[in-house]
Short mmCIF file of C-alpha atoms in Angstrom, two decimals:
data_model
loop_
_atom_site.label_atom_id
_atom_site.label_comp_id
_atom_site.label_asym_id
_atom_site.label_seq_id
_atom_site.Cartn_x
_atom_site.Cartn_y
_atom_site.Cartn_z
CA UNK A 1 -26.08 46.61 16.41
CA UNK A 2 -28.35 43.99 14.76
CA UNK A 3 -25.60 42.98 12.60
CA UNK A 4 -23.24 42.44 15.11
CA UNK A 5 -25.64 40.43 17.58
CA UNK A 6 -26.57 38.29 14.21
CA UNK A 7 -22.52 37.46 13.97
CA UNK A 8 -21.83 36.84 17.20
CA UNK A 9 -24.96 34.25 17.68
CA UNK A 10 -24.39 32.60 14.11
CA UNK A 11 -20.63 32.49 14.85
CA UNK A 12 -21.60 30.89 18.27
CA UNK A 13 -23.69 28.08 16.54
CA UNK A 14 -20.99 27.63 14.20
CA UNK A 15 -18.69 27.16 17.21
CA UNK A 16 -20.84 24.31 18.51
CA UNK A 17 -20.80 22.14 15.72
CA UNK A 18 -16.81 22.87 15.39
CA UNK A 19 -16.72 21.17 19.13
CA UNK A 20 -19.49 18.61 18.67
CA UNK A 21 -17.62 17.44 15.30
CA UNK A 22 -14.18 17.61 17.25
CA UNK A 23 -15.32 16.24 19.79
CA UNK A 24 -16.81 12.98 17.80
CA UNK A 25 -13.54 12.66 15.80
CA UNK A 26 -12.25 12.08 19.03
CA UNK A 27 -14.47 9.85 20.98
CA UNK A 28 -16.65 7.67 18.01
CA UNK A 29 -15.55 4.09 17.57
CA UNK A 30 -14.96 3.62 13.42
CA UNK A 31 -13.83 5.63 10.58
CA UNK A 32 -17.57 6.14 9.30
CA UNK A 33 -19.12 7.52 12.21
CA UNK A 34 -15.70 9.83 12.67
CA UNK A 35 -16.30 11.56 8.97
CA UNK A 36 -19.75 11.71 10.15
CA UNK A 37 -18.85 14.22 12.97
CA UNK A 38 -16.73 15.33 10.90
CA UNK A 39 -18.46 17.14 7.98
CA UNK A 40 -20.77 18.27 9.93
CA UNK A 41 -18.35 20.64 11.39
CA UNK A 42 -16.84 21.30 7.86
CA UNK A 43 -20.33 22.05 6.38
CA UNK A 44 -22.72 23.55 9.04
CA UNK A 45 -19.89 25.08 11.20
CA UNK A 46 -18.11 26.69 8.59
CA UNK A 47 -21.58 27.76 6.87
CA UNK A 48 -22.42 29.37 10.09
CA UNK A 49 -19.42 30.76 10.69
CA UNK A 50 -19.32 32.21 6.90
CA UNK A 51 -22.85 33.44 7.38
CA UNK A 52 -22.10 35.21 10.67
CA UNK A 53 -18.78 37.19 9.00
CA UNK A 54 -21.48 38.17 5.80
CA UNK A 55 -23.02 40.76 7.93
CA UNK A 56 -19.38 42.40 9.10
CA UNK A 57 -18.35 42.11 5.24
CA UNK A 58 -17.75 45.90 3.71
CA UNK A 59 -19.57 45.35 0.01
CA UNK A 60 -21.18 42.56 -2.15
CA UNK A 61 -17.37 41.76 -3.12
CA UNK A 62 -16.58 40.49 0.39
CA UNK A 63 -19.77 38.48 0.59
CA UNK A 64 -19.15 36.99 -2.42
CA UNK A 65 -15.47 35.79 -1.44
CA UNK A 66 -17.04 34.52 1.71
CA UNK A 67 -19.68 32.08 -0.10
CA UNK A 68 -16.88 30.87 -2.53
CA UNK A 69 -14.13 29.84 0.18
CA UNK A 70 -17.28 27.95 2.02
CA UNK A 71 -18.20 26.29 -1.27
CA UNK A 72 -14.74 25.47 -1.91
CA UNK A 73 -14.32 24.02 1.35
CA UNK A 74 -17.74 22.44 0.77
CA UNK A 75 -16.38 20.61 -2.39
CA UNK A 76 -13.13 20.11 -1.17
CA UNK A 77 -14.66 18.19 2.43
CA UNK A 78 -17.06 16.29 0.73
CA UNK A 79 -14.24 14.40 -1.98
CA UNK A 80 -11.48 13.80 0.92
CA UNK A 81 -14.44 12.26 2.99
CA UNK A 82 -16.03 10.23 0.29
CA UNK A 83 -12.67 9.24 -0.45
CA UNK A 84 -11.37 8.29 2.92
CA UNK A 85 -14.61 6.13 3.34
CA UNK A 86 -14.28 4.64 -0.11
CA UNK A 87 -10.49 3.75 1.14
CA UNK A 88 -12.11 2.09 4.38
CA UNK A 89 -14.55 0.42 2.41
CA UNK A 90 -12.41 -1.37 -0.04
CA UNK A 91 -9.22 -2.18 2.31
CA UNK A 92 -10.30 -1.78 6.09
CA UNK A 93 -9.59 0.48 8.35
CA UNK A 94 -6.32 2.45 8.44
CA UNK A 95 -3.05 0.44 9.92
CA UNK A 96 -0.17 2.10 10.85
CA UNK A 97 2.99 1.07 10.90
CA UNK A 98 2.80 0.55 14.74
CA UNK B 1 -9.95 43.57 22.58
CA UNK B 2 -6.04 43.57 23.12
CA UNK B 3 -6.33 41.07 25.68
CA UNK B 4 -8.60 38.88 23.77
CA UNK B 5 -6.17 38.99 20.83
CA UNK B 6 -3.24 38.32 23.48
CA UNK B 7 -5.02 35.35 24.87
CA UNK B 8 -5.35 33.78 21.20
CA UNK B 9 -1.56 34.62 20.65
CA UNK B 10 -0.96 32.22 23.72
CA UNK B 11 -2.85 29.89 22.80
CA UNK B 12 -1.34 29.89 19.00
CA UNK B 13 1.82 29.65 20.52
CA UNK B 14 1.19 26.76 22.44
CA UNK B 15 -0.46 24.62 20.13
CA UNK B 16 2.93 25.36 17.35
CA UNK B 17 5.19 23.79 20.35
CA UNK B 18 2.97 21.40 21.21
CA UNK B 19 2.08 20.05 18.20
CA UNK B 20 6.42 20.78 16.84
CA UNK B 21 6.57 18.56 20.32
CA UNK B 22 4.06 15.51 19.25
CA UNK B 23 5.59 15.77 15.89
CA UNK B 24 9.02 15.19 16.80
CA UNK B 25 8.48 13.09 19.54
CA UNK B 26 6.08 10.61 17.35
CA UNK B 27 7.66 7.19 16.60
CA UNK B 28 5.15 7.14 14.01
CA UNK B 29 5.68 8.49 10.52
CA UNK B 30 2.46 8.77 9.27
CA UNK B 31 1.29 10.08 12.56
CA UNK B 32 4.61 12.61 12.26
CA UNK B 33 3.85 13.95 8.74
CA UNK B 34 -0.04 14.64 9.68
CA UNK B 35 1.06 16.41 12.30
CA UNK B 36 4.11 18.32 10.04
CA UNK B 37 1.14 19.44 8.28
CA UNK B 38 -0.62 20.76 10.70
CA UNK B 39 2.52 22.23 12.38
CA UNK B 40 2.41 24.38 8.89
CA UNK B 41 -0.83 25.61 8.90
CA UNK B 42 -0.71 27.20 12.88
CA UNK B 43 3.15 28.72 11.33
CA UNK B 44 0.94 30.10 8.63
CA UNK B 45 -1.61 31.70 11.10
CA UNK B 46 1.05 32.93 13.07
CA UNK B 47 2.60 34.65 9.64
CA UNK B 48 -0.76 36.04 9.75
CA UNK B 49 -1.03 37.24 13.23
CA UNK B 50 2.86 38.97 12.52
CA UNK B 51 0.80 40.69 10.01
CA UNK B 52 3.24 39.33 7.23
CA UNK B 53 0.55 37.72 4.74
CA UNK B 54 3.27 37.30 2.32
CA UNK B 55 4.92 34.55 4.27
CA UNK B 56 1.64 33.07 5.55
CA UNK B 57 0.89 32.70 2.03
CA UNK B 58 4.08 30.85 0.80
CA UNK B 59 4.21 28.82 4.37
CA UNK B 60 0.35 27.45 3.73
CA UNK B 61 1.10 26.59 0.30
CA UNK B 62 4.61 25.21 0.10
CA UNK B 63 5.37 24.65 4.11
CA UNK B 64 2.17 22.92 4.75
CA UNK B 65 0.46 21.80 1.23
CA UNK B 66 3.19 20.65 -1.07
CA UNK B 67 5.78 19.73 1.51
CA UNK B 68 3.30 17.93 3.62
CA UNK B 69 2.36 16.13 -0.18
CA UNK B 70 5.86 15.55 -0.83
CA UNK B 71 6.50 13.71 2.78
CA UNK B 72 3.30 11.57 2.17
CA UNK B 73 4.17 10.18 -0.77
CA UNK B 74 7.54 9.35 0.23
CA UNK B 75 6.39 7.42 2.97
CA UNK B 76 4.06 5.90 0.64
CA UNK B 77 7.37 4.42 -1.06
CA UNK B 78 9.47 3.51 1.43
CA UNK B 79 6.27 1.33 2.87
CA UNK B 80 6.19 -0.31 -0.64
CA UNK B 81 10.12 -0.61 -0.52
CA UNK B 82 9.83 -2.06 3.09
CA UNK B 83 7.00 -4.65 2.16
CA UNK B 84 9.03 -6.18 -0.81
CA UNK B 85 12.16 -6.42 1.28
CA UNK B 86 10.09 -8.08 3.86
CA UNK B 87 8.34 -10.61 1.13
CA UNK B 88 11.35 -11.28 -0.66
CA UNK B 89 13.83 -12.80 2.49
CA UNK B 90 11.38 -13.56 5.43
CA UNK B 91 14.22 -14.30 7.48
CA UNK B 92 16.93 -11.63 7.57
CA UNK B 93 19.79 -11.97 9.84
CA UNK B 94 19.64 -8.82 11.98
CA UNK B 95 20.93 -6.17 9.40
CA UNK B 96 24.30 -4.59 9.61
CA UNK B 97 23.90 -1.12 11.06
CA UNK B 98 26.34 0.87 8.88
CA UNK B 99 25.04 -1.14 6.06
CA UNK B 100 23.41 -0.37 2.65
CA UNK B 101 19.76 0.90 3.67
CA UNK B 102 20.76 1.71 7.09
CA UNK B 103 19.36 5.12 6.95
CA UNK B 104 15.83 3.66 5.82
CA UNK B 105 15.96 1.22 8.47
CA UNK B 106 16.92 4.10 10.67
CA UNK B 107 13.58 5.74 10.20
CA UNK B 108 11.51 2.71 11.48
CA UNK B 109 13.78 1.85 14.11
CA UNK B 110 12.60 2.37 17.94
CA UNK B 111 13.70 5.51 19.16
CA UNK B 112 16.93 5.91 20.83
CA UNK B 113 17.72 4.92 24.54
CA UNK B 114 16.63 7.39 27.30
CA UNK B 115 20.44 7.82 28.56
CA UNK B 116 20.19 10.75 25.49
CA UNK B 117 17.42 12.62 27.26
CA UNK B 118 20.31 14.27 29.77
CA UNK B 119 22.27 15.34 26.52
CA UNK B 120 19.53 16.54 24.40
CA UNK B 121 17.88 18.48 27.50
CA UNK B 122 21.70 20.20 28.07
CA UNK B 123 21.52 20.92 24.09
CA UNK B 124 18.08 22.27 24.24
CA UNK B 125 18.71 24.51 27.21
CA UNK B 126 21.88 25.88 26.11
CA UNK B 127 20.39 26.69 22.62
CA UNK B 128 17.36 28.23 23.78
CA UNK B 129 18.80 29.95 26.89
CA UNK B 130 21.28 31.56 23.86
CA UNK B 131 18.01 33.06 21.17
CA UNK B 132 16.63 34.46 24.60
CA UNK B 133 19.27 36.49 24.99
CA UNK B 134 19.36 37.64 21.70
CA UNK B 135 16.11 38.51 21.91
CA UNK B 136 17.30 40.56 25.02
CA UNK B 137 20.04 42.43 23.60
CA UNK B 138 18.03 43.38 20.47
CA UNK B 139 19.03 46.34 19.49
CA UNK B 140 16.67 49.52 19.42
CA UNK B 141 16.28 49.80 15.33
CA UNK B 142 13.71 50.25 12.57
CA UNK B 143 14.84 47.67 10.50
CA UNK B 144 14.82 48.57 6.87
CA UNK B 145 11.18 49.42 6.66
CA UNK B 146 11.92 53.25 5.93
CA UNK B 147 14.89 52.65 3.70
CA UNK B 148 12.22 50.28 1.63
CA UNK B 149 9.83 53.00 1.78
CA UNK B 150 12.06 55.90 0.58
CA UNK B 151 13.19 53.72 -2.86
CA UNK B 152 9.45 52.59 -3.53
CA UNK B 153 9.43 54.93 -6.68
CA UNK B 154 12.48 52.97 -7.99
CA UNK B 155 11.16 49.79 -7.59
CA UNK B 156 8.77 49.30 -10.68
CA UNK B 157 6.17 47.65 -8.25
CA UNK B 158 3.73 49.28 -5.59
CA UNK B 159 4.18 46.12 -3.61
CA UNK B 160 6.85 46.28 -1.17
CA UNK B 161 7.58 42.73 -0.52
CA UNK B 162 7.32 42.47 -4.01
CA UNK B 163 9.70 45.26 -4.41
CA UNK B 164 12.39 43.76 -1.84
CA UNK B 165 12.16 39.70 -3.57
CA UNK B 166 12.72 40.91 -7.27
CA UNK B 167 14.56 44.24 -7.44
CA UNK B 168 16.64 45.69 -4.04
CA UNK B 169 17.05 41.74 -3.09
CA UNK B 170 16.75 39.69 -6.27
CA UNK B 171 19.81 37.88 -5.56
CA UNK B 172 17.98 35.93 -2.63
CA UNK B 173 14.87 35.17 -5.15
CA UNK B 174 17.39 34.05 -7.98
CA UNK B 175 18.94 31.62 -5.57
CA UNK B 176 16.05 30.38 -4.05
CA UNK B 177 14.68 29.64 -7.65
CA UNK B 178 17.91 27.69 -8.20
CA UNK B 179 17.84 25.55 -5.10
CA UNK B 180 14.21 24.08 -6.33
CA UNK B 181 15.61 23.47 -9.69
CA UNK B 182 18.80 21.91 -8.06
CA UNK B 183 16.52 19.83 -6.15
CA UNK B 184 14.51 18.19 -8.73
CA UNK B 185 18.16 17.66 -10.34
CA UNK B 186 18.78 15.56 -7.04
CA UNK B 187 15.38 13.94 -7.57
CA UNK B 188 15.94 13.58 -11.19
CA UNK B 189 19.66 11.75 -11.27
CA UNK B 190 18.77 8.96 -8.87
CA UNK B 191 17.38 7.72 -12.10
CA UNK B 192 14.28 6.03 -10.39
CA UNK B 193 11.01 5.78 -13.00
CA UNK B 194 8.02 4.49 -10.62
CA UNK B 195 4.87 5.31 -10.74
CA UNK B 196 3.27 7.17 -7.50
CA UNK B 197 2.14 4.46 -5.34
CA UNK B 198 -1.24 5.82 -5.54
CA UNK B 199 -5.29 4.10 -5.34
CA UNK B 200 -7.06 6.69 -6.78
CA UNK B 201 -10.75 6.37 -5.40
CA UNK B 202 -13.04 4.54 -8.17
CA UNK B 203 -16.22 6.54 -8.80
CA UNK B 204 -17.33 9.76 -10.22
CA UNK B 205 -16.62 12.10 -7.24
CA UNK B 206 -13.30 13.26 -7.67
CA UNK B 207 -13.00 13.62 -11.08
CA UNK B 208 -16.18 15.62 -11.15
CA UNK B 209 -14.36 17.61 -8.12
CA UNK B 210 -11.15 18.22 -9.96
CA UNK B 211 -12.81 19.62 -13.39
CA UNK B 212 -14.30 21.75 -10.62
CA UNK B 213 -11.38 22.51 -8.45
CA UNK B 214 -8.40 22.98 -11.36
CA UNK B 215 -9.75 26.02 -13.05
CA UNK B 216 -10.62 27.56 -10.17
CA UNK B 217 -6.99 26.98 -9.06
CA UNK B 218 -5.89 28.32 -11.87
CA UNK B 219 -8.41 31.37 -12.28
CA UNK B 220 -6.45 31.46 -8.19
CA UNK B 221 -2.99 30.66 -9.22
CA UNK B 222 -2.60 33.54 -12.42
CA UNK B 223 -4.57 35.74 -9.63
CA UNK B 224 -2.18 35.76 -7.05
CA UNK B 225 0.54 36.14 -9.46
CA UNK B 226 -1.06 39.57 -10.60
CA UNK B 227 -1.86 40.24 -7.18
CA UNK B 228 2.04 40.50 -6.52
CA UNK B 229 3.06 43.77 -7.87
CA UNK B 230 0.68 45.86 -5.78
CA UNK B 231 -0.53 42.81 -2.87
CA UNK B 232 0.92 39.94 -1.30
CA UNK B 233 1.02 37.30 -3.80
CA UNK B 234 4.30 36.79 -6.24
CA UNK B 235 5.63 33.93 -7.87
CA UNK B 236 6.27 31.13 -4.94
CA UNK B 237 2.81 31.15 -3.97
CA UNK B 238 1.09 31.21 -7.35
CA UNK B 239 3.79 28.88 -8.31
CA UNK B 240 2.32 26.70 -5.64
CA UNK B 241 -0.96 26.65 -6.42
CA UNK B 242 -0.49 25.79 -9.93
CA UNK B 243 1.60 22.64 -8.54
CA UNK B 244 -0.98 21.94 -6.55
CA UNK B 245 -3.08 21.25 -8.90
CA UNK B 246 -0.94 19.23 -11.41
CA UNK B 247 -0.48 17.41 -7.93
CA UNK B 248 -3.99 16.67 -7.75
CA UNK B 249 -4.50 15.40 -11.65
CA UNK B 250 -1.04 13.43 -11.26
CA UNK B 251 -2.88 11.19 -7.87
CA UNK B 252 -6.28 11.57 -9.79
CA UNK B 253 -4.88 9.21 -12.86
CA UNK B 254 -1.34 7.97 -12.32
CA UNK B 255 -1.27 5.57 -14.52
CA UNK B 256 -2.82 7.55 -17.38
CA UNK B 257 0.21 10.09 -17.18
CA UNK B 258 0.81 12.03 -20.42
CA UNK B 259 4.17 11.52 -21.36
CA UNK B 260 6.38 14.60 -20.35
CA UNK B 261 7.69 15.86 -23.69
CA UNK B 262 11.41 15.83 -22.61
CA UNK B 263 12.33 19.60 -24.53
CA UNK B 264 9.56 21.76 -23.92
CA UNK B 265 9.44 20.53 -20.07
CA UNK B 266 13.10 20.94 -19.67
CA UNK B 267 12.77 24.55 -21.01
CA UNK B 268 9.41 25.17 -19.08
CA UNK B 269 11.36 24.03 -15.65
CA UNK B 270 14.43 26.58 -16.74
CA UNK B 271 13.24 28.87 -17.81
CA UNK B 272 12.43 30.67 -14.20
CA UNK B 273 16.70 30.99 -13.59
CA UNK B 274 17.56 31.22 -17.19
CA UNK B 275 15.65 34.07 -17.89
CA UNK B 276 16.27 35.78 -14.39
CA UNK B 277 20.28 35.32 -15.13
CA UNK B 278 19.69 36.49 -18.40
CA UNK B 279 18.46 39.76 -17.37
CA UNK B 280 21.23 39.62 -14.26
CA UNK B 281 23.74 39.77 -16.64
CA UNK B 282 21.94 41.96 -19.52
CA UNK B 283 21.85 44.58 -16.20
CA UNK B 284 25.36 43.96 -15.48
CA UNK B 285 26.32 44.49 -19.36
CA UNK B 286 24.29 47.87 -18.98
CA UNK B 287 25.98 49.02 -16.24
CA UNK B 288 23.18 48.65 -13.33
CA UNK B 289 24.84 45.98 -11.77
CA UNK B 290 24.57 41.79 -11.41
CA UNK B 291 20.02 42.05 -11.63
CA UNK B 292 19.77 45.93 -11.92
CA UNK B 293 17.63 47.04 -14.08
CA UNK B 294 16.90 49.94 -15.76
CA UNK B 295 14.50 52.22 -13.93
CA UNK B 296 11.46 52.79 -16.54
CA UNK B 297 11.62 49.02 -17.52
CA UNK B 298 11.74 47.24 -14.09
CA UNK B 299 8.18 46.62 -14.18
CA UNK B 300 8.27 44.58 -17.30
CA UNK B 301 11.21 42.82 -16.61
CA UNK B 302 9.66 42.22 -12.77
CA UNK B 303 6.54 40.92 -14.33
CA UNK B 304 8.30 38.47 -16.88
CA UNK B 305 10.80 36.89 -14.59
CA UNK B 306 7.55 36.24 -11.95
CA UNK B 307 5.61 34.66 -14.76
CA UNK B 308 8.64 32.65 -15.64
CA UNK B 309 9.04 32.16 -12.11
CA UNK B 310 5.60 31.18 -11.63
CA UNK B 311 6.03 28.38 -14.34
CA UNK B 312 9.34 27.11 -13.50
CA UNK B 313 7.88 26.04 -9.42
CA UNK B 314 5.00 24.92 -10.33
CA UNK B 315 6.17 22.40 -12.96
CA UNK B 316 8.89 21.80 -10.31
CA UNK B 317 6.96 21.34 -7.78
CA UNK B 318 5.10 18.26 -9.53
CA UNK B 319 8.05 17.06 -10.81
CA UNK B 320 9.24 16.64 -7.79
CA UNK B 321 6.49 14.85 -6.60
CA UNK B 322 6.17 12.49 -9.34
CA UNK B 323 10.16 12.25 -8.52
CA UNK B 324 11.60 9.95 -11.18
CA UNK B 325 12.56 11.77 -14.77
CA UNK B 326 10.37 11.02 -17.42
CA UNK B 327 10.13 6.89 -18.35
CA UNK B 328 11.95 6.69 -21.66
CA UNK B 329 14.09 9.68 -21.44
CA UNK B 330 17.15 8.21 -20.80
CA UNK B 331 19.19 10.12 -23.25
#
């Protein structure tokens, strides 16, 4: 019972920061501020999102699977966003072809 | 529960033909392969949600990763193709429409007139009013679930996808491996030898990310091959993953490329159909038939054509994206 209150309140949180960084990539003026909403979904969301499925998890494998794909997605987020500002940095913001 | 679960099937379903909608409908390419991409990964949940995690698998890692790779850095060419046209004659006479280059032109041209809407709506009705009757008149059947089932002792594997790909249905699985090879043949004889039109980011970061990410892609990769005999997993998708990652240390340092040796990668992109024609015809020789195999050694033979398999698509698969053959190998 405690378990499940603890994932449905830390999935909930993790839900809000999905929509507040969705929400940002969507509304905030320049590519910097957009990654800026952005990884904060990636990173807190997820996290809480991960931490919330822990306590439905059936053993210390399933736990452990859980902390890896949020680290991976932790390592993989921060490169493509230090890269993407890097990009903007160097040669302006993105144009496309129209 | 169920209606919770129904709801999100709705909703999955809308978002694949909205965003198959906004992809198509996009005069934008860039704009049109992001959303490809994502188009992939909602096909993949779907997979997921048809409880076939096989598929989801493969569509996640070829559908949406490597194709959605391959697409970007084709675009990233033709741009640098269209910006030295435009530098070299700044004033063109409007081109010739069934001219040289008139496909790539093609793709950057406005869309067509609206006097094809009435056509294409016709087309679109008639097609789709057609699958909904099939879908009507589906006939009350099983499928071949129990027929799978009943030869699972036969099979070599306790997997039975697995089973179905490499033993009752090898045929398919040779083919398919033959199309990719046939492909990078395609890729190969245009005889092109340019580097990837890639700016890797200066700076520690993704180095340091990749000597992190690689092993643990392929710790993933030789995992998921395993995996296949008794889980979903199998050759496309580990096969995938591997490419993946040469895809990620090919844009990481494109212009400190190892040479390719020319032998050794030649065998290494073979040797997926060579040795699964090999043991075709060893099985037809034995009397079990064009890729029958004996019962007590279909295991083995399973596991080495999916390792060779695995190989074979993965060195494919970057092949493919670095496109041109090896520079120097014109022999």
């Amino acid at each position: 019972m405690i378990a499940n209150t603890l994932t449905v309140v830390l999935i909930l949180a993790g839900l809000v920061f999905f929509a507040a960084g969705t929400a940002g990539l969507l509304r905030f003026p320049d590519v910097y501020s957009r990654l800026h909403a952005l990884t904060k979904a990636d990173n807190v969301g997820l996290g809480l999102v991960v931490l919330g499925l822990m306590f439905q998890a059936s053993g210390p494998a399933d736990i452990l699977k859980l902390l890896l794909i949020w680290l991976l997605v932790l390592a993989a987020g921060t490169t493509a966003a230090h890269m993407v500002a890097q990009r903007t940095w160097t040669h302006g913001e993105f144009e496309s072809d129209r | 529960m169920n209606g919770l679960l129904v709801l999100f099937d709705l909703v999955l379903l809308a978002g694949i033909v909205g965003v198959a909608w906004r992809c198509l409908a996009s005069t934008d390419l860039f704009r049109a392969v992001v959303l490809f991409i994502t188009f992939g990964l909602l096909l993949a949940l779907a997979w997921v949600r048809l409880e076939a995690p096989d598929i989801a698998l493969a569509e996640a890692a070829i559908g949406a990763g490597i194709t959605g790779a391959l697409l970007l850095v084709t675009l990233e060419r033709l741009r640098s193709i269209m910006a030295e046209r435009r530098s070299g004659r700044p004033h063109t006479p409007p081109p010739d429409p069934t001219g040289p280059h008139a496909l790539l032109r093609a793709l950057h041209d406005p869309p067509p007139e609206r006097r094809t809407f009435l056509p294409a709506l016709t087309f679109a009705l008639v097609v789709g009013g057609l699958l909904v009757t099939a879908l009507w008149h589906q006939p009350q059947s099983t499928g071949l679930e129990p027929v799978v089932d009943a030869h699972m002792d036969v099979s070599g594997v306790d997997h039975p996808i697995t089973a179905v790909l490499l033993n009752f249905r090898a045929y398919d699985t040779f083919l398919e491996l033959a199309i990719v090879l046939i492909a990078l043949l395609g890729a190969w004889s245009l005889g092109r030898h340019d580097l990837i039109p890639a700016r890797p980011a200066p700076g520690p970061i993704l180095p340091g990310t990749l000597r992190l990410l690689v092993p643990v892609a392929i710790v993933t990769g030789v995992y998921v091959l395993w995996a296949g005999s008794h889980a979903p997993g199998g050759a496309f998708q580990a096969g995938a993953i591997l490419g993946a990652a040469g895809i990620l240390l090919v844009l990481a340092r494109p212009h400190q490329l190892p040479m390719a040796p020319g032998v050794p990668l030649r065998l290494g992109l073979t040797a997926g159909v060579a040795l699964f024609l090999l043991v075709g015809l060893y099985g037809l020789v034995a009397g079990h038939g064009f890729l029958g195999y004996a019962d007590a050694w279909a295991y083995p033979l399973i596991l080495l054509i999916e390792i060779a398999a695995t190989l074979s698509i993965a060195l494919a698969l970057v092949a493919l994206f670095v496109a041109g053959r090896p520079a120097g190998d014109d022999a």
